[in-house]
mmCIF file with all atom_site columns, C-alpha atoms in Angstrom:
data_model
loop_
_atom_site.group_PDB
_atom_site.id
_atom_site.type_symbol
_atom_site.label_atom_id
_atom_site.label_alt_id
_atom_site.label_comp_id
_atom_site.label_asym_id
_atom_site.label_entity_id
_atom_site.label_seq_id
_atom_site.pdbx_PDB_ins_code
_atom_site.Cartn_x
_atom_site.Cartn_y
_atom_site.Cartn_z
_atom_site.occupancy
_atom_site.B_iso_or_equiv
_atom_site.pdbx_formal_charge
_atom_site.auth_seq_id
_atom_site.auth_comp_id
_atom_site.auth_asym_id
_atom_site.auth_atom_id
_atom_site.pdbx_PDB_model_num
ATOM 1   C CA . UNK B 1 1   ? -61.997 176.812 288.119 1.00 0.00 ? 1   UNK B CA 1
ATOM 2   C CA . UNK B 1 2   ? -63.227 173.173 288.521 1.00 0.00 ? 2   UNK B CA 1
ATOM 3   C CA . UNK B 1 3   ? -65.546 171.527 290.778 1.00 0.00 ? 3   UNK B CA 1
ATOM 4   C CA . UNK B 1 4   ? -62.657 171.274 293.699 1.00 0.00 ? 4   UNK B CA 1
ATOM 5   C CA . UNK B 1 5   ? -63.644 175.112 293.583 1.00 0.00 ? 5   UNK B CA 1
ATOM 6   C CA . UNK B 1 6   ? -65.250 177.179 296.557 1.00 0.00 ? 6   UNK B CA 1
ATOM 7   C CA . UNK B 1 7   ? -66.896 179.927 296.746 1.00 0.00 ? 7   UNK B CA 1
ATOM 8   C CA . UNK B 1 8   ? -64.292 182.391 297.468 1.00 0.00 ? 8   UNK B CA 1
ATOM 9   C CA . UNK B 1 9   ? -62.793 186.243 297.551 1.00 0.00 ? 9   UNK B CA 1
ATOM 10  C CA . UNK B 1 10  ? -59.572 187.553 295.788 1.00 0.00 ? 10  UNK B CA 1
ATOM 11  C CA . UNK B 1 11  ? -57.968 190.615 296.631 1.00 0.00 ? 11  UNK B CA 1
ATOM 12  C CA . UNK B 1 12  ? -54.656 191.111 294.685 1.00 0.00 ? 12  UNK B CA 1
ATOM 13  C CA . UNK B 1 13  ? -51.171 192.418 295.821 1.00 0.00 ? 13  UNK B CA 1
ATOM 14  C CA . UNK B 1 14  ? -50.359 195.855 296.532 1.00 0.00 ? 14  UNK B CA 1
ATOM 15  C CA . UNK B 1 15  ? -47.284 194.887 297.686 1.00 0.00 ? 15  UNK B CA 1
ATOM 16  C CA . UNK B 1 16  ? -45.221 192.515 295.947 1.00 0.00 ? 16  UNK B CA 1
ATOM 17  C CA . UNK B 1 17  ? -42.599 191.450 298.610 1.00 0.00 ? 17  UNK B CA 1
ATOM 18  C CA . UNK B 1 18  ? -45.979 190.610 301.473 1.00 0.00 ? 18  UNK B CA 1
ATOM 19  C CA . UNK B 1 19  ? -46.600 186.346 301.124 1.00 0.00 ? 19  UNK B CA 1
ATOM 20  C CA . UNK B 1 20  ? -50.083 185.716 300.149 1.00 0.00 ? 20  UNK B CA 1
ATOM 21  C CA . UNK B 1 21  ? -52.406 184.799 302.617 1.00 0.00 ? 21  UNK B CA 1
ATOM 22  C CA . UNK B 1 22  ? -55.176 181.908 302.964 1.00 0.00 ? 22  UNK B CA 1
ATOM 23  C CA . UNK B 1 23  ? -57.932 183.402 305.284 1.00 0.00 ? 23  UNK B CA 1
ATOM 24  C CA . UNK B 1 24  ? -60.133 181.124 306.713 1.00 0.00 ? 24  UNK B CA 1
ATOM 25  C CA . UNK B 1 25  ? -63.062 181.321 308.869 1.00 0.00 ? 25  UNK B CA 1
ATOM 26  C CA . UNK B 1 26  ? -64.922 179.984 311.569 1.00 0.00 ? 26  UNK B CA 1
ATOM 27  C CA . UNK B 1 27  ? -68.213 178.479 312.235 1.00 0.00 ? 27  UNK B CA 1
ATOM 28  C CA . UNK B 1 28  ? -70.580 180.701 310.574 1.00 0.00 ? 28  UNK B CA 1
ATOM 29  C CA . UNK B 1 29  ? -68.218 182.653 308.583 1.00 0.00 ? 29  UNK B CA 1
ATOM 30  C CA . UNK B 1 30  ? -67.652 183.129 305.100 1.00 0.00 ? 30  UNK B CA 1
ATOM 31  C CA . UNK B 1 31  ? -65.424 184.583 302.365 1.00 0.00 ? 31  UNK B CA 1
ATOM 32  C CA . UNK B 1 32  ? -65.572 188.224 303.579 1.00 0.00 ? 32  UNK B CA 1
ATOM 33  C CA . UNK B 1 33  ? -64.953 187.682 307.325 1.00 0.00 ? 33  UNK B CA 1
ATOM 34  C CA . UNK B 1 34  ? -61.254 187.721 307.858 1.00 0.00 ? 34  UNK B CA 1
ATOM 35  C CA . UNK B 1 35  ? -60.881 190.246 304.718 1.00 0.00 ? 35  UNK B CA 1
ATOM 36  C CA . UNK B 1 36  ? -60.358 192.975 307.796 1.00 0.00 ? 36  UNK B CA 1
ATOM 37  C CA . UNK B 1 37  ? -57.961 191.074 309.370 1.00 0.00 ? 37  UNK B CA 1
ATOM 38  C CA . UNK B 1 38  ? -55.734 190.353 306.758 1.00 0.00 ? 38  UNK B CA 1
ATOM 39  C CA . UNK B 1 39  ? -55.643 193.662 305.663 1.00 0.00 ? 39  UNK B CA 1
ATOM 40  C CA . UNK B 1 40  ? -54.691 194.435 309.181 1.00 0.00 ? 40  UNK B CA 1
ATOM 41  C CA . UNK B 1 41  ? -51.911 192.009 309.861 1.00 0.00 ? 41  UNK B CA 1
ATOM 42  C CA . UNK B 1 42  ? -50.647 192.367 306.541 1.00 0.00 ? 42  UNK B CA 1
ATOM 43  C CA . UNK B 1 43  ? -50.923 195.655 304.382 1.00 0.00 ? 43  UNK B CA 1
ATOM 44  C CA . UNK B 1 44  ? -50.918 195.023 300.643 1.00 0.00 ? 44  UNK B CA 1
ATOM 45  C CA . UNK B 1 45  ? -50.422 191.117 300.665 1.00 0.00 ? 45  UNK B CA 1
ATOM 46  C CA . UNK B 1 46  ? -52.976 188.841 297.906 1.00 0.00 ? 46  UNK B CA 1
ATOM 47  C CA . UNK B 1 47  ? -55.666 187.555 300.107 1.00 0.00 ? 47  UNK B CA 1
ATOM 48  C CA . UNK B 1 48  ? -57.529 184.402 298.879 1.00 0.00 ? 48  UNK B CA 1
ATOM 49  C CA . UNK B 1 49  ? -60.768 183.510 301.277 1.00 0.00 ? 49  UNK B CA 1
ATOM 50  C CA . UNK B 1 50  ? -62.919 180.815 300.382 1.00 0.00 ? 50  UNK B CA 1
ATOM 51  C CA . UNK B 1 51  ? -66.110 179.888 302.598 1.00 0.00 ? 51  UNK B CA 1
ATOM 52  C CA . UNK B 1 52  ? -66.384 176.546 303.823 1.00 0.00 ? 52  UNK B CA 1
ATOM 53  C CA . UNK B 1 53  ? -68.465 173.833 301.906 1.00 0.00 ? 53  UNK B CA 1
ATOM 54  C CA . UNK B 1 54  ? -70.195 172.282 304.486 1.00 0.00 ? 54  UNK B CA 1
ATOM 55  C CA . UNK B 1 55  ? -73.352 173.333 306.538 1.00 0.00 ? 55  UNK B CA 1
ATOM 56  C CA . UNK B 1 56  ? -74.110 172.856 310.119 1.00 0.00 ? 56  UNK B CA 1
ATOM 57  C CA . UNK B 1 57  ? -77.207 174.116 311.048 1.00 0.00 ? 57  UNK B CA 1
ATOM 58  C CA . UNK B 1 58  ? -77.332 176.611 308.293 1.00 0.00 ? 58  UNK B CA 1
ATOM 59  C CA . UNK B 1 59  ? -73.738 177.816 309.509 1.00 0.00 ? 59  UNK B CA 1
ATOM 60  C CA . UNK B 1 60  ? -70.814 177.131 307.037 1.00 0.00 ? 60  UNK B CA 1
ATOM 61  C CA . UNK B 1 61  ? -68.178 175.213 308.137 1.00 0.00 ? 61  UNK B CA 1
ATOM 62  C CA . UNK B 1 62  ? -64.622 173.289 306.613 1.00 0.00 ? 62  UNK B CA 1
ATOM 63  C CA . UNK B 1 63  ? -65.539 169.803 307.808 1.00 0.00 ? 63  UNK B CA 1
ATOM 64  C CA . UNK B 1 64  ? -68.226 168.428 309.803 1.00 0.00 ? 64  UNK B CA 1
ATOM 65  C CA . UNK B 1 65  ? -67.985 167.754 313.480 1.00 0.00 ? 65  UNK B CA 1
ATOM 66  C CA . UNK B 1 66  ? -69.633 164.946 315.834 1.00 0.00 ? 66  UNK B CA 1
ATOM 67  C CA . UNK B 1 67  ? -69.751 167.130 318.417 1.00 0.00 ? 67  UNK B CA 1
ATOM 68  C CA . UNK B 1 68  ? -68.169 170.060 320.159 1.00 0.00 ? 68  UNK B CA 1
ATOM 69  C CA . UNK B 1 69  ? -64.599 169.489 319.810 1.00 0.00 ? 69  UNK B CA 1
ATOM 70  C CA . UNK B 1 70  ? -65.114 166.119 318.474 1.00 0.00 ? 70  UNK B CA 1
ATOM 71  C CA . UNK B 1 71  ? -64.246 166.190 314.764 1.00 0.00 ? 71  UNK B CA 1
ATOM 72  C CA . UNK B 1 72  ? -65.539 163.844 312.055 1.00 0.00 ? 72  UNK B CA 1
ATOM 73  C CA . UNK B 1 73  ? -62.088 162.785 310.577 1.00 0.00 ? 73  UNK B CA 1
ATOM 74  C CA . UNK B 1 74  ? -62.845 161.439 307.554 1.00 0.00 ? 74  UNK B CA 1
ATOM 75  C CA . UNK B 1 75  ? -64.646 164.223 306.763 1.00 0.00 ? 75  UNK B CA 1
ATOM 76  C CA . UNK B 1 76  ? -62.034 166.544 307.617 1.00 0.00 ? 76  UNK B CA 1
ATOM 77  C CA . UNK B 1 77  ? -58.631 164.474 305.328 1.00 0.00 ? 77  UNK B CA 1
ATOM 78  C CA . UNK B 1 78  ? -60.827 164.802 302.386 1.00 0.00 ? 78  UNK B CA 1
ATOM 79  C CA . UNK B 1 79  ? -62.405 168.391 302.598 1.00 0.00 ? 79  UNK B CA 1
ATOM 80  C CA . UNK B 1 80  ? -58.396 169.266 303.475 1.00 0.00 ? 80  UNK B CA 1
ATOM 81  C CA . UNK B 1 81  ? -57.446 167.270 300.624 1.00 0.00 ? 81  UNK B CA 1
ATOM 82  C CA . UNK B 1 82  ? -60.385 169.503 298.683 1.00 0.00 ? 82  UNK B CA 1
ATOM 83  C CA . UNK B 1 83  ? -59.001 172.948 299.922 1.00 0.00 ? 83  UNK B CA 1
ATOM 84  C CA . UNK B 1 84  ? -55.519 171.827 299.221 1.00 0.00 ? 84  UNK B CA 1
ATOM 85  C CA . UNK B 1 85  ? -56.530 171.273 295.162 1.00 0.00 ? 85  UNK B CA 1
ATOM 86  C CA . UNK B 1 86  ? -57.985 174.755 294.919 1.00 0.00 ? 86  UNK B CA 1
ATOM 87  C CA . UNK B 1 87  ? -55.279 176.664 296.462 1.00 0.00 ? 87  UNK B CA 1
ATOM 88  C CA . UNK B 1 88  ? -53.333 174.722 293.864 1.00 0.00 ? 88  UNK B CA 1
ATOM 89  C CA . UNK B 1 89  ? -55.704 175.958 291.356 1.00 0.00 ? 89  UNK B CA 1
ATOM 90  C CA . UNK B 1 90  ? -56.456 179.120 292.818 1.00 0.00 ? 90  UNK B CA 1
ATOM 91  C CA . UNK B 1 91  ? -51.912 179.962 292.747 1.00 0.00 ? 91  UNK B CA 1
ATOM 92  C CA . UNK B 1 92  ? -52.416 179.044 288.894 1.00 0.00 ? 92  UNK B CA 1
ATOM 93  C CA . UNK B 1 93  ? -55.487 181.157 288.356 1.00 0.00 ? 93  UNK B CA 1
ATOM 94  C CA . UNK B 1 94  ? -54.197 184.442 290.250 1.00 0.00 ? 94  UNK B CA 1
ATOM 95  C CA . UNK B 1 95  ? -50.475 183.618 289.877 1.00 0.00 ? 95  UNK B CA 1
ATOM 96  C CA . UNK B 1 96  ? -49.537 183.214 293.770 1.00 0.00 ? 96  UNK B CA 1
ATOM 97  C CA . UNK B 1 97  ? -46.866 182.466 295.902 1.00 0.00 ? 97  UNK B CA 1
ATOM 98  C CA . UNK B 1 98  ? -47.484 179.308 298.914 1.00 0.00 ? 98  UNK B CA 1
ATOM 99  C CA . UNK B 1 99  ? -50.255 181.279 300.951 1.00 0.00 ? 99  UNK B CA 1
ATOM 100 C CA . UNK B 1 100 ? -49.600 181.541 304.561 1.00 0.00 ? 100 UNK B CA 1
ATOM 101 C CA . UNK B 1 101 ? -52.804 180.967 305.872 1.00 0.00 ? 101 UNK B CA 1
ATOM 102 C CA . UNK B 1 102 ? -54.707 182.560 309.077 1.00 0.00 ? 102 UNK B CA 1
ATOM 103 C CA . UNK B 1 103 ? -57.097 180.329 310.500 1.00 0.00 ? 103 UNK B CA 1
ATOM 104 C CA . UNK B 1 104 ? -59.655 181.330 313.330 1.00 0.00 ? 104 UNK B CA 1
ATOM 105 C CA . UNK B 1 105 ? -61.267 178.402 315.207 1.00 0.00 ? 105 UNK B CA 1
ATOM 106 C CA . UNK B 1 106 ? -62.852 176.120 312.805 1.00 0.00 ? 106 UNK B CA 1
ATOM 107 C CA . UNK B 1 107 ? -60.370 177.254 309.867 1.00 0.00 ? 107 UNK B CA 1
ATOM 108 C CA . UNK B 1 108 ? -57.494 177.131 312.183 1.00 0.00 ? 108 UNK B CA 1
ATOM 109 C CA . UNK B 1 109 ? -58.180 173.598 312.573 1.00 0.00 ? 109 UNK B CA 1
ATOM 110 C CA . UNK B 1 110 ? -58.370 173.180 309.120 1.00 0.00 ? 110 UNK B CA 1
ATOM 111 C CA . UNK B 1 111 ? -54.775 174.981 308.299 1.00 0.00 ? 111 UNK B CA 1
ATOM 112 C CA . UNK B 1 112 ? -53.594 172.413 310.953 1.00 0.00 ? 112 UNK B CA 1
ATOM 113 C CA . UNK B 1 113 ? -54.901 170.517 308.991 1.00 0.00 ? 113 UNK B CA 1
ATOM 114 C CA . UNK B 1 114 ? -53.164 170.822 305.486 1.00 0.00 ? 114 UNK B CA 1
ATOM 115 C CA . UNK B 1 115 ? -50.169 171.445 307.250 1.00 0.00 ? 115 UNK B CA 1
ATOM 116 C CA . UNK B 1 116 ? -50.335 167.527 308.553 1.00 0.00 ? 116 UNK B CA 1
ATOM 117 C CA . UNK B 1 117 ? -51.792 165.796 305.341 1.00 0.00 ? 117 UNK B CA 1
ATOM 118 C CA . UNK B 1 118 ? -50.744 168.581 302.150 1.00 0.00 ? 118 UNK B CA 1
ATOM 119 C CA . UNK B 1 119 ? -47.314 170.621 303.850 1.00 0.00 ? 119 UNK B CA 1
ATOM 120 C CA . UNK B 1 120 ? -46.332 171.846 300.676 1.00 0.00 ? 120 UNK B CA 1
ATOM 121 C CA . UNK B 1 121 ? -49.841 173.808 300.011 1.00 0.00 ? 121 UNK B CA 1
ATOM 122 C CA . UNK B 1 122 ? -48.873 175.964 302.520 1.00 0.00 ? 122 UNK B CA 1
ATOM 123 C CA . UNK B 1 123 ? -45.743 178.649 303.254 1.00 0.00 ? 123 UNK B CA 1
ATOM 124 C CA . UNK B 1 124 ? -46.836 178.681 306.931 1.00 0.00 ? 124 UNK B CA 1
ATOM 125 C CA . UNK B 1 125 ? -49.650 179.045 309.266 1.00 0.00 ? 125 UNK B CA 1
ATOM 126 C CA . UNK B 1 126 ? -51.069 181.669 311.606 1.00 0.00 ? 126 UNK B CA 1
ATOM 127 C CA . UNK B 1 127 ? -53.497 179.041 313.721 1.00 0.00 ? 127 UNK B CA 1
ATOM 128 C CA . UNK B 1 128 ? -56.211 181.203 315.833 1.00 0.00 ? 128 UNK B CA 1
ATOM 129 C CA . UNK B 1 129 ? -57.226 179.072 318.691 1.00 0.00 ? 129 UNK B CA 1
ATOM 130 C CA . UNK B 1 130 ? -56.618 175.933 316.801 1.00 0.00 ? 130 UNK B CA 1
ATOM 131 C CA . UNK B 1 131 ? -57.205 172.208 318.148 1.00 0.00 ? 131 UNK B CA 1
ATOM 132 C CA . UNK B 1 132 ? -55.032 168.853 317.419 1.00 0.00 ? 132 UNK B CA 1
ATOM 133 C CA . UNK B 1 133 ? -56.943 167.496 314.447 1.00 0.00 ? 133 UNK B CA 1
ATOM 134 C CA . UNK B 1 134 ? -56.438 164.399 313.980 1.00 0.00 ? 134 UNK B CA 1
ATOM 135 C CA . UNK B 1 135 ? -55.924 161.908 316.707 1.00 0.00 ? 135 UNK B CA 1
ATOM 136 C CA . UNK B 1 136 ? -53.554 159.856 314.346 1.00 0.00 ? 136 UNK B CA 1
ATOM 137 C CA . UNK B 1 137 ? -51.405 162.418 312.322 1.00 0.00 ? 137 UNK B CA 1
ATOM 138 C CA . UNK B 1 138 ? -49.538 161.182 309.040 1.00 0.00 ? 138 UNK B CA 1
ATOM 139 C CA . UNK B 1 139 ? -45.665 161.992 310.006 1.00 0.00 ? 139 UNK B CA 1
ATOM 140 C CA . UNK B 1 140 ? -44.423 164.960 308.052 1.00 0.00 ? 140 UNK B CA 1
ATOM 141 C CA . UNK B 1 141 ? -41.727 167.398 307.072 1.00 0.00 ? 141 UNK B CA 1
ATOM 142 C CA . UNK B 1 142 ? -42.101 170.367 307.971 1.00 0.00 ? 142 UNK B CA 1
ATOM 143 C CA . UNK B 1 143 ? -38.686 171.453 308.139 1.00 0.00 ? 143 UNK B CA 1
ATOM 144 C CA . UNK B 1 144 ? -38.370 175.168 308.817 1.00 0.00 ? 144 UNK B CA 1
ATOM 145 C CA . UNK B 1 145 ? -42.014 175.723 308.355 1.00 0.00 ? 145 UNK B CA 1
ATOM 146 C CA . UNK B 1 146 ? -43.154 178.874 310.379 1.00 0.00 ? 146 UNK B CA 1
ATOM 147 C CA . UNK B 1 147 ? -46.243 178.512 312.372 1.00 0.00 ? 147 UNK B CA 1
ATOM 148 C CA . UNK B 1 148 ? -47.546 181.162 315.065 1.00 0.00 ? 148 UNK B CA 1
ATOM 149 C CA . UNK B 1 149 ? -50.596 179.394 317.359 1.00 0.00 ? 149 UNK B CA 1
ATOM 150 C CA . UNK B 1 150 ? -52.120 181.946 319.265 1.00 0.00 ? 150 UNK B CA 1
ATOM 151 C CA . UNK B 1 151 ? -54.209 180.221 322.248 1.00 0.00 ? 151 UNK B CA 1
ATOM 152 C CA . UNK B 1 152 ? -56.800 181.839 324.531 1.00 0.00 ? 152 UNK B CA 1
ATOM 153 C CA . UNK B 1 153 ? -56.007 181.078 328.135 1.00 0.00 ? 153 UNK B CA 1
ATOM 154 C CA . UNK B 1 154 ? -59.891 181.178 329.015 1.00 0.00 ? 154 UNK B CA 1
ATOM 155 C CA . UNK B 1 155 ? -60.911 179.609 326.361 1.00 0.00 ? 155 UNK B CA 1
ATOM 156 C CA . UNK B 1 156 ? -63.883 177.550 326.768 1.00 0.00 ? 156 UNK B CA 1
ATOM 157 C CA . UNK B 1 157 ? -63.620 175.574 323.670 1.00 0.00 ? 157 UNK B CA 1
ATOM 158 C CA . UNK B 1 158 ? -59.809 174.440 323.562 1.00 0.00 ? 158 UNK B CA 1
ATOM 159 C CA . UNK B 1 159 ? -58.346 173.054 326.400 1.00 0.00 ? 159 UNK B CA 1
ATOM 160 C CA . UNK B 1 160 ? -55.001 174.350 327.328 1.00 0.00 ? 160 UNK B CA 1
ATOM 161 C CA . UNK B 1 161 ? -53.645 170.968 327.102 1.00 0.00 ? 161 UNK B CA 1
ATOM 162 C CA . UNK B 1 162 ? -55.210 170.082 323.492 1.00 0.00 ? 162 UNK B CA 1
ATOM 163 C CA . UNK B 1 163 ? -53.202 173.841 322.231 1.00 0.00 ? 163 UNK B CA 1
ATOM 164 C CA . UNK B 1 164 ? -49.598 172.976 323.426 1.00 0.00 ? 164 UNK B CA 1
ATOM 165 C CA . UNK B 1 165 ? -50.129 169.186 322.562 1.00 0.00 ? 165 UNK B CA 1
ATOM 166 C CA . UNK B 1 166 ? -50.292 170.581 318.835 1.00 0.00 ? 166 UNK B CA 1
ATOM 167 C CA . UNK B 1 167 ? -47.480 173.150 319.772 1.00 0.00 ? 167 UNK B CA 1
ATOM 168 C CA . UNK B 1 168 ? -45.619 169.854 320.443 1.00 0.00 ? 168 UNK B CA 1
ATOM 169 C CA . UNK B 1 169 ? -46.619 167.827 317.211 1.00 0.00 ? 169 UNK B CA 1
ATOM 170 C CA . UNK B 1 170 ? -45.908 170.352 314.952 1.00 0.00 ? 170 UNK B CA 1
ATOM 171 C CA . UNK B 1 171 ? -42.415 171.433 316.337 1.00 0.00 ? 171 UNK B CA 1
ATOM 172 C CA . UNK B 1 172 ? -41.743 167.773 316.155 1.00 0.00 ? 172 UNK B CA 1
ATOM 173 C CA . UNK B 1 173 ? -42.308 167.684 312.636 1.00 0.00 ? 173 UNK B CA 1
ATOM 174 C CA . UNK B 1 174 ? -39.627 170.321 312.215 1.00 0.00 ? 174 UNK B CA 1
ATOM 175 C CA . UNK B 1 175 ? -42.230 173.263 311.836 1.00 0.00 ? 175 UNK B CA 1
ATOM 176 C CA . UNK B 1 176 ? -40.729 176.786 313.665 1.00 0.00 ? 176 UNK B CA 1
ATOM 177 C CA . UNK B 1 177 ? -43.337 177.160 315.985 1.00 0.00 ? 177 UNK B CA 1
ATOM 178 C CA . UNK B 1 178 ? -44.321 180.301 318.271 1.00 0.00 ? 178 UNK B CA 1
ATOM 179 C CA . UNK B 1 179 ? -47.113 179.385 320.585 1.00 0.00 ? 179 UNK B CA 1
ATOM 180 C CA . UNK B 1 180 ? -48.383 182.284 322.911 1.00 0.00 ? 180 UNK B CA 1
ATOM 181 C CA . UNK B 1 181 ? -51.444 181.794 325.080 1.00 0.00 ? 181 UNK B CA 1
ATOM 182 C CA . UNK B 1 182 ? -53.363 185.169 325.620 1.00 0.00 ? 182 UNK B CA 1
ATOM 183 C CA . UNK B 1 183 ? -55.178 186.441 328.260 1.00 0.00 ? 183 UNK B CA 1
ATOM 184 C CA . UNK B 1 184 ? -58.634 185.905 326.207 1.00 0.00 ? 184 UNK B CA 1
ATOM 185 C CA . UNK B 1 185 ? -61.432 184.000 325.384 1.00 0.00 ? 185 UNK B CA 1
ATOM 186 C CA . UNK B 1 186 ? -62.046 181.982 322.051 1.00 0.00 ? 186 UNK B CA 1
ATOM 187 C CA . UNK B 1 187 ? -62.857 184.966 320.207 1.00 0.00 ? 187 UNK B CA 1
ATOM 188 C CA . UNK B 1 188 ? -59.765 186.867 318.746 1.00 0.00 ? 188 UNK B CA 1
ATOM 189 C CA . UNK B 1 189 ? -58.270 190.149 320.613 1.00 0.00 ? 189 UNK B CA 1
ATOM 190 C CA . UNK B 1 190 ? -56.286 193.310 319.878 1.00 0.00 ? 190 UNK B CA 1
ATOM 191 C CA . UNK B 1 191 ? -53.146 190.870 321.050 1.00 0.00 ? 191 UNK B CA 1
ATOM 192 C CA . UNK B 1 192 ? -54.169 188.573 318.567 1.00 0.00 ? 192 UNK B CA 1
ATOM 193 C CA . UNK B 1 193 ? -53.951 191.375 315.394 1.00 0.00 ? 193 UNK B CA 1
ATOM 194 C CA . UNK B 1 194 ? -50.484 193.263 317.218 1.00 0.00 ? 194 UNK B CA 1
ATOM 195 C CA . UNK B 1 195 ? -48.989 189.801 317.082 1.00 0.00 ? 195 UNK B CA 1
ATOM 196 C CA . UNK B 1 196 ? -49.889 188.081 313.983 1.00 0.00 ? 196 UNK B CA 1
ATOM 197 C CA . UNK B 1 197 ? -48.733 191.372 312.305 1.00 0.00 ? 197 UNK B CA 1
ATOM 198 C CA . UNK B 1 198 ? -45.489 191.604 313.661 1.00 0.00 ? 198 UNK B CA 1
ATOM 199 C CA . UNK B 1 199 ? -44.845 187.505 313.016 1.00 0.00 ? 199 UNK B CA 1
ATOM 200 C CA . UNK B 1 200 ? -45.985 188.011 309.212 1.00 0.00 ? 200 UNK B CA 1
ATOM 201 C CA . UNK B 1 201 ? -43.640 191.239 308.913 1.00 0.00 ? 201 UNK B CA 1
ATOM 202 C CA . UNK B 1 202 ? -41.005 188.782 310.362 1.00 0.00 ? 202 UNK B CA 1
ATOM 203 C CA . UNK B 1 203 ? -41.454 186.042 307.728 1.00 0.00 ? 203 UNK B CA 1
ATOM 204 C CA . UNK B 1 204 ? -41.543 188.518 304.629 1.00 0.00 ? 204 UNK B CA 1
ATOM 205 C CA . UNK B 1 205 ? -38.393 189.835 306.027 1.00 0.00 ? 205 UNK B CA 1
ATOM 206 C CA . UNK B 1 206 ? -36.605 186.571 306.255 1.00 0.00 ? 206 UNK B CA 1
ATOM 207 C CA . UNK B 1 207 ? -38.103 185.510 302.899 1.00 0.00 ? 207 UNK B CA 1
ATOM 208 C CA . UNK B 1 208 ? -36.992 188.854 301.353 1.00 0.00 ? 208 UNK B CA 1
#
């Protein structure tokens, strides 16, 4: 693969009729932490899970921040517009469907993301405790597009307000959005796995 490559992990279909999914983690992650839960929510699908080129404080992350919550945004169109070129590349190399991709915290934001700036890299989204990012959005189409955002309602990090404001933006750009808020914290709970499983069965059911 080129230099628009990332370190990543490929795991390749057991099942033929699961959509692939885009795992991507959060602050400190990397390529192998959401391996568990995709193989969770969705038996037998391709997984593709790169780790996030940029550093803070040692920790990899998708885009740099200015501070908690407060997102560099330049930084964050162009490393989407980075990610979006190697799941292009990556579909060619491994001969994938559009990934759905499941996002926790700082890759949540990120699949929100590509689904503003690059909709067609994506099938759909599962965003896990996602933010608005970008305080000026491009208009899109997202026509049909299936999202599940699954929100933390004592969640220290995202405001209440900031989750169902993106609820909003992307239902207005025609994306099928389920937003749930959970009785949890930022970090992801049994409720989170039961629900993101049954969604994903949902959407290779309607796409079968």
């Amino acid at each position: 693969m080129t230099e628009s490559s990332f370190i990543h992990r490929f795991e390749p279909a057991a099942n033929a009729g699961s959509a692939p999914l885009l795992l991507l983690h959060g602050t400190g992650g990397d390529e192998n932490d959401l391996l568990g839960l995709g193989r969770m929510i969705s038996p037998g699908a391709a997984l593709l899970s790169p780790r996030g080129r940029v550093l803070e404080h040692g920790k990899p992350r998708f885009f740099r921040r200015l501070a908690e919550g407060v997102f560099d945004e330049d930084d964050l169109r162009r490393r989407a517009h980075e990610l979006a070129d190697f799941v292009t590349e990556a579909r060619q190399r491994y001969g994938l469907a559009a990934p759905v991709a499941v996002g926790f915290s700082n890759g949540a934001n990120i699949a929100a993301a590509l689904l503003l700036l690059e909709p067609d890299v994506l099938a759909g989204a599962i965003l896990l405790r996602a933010m608005v990012p970008l305080s000026d959005p491009p208009k899109t189409d997202l026509a049909g597009k299936p999202v599940l955002l699954l929100s933390g309602q004592g969640d220290p990090i995202v405001p209440a307000g900031n989750s169902a404001h993106l609820a909003a933006l992307l239902s207005q750009a025609g994306a099928s959005v389920t937003h749930r808020v959970l009785p949890a914290g930022h970090p992801l709970s049994q409720a989170d796995v039961t629900l993101a499983r049954d969604w994903i069965g949902n959407v290779d059911a309607r796409a079968a």
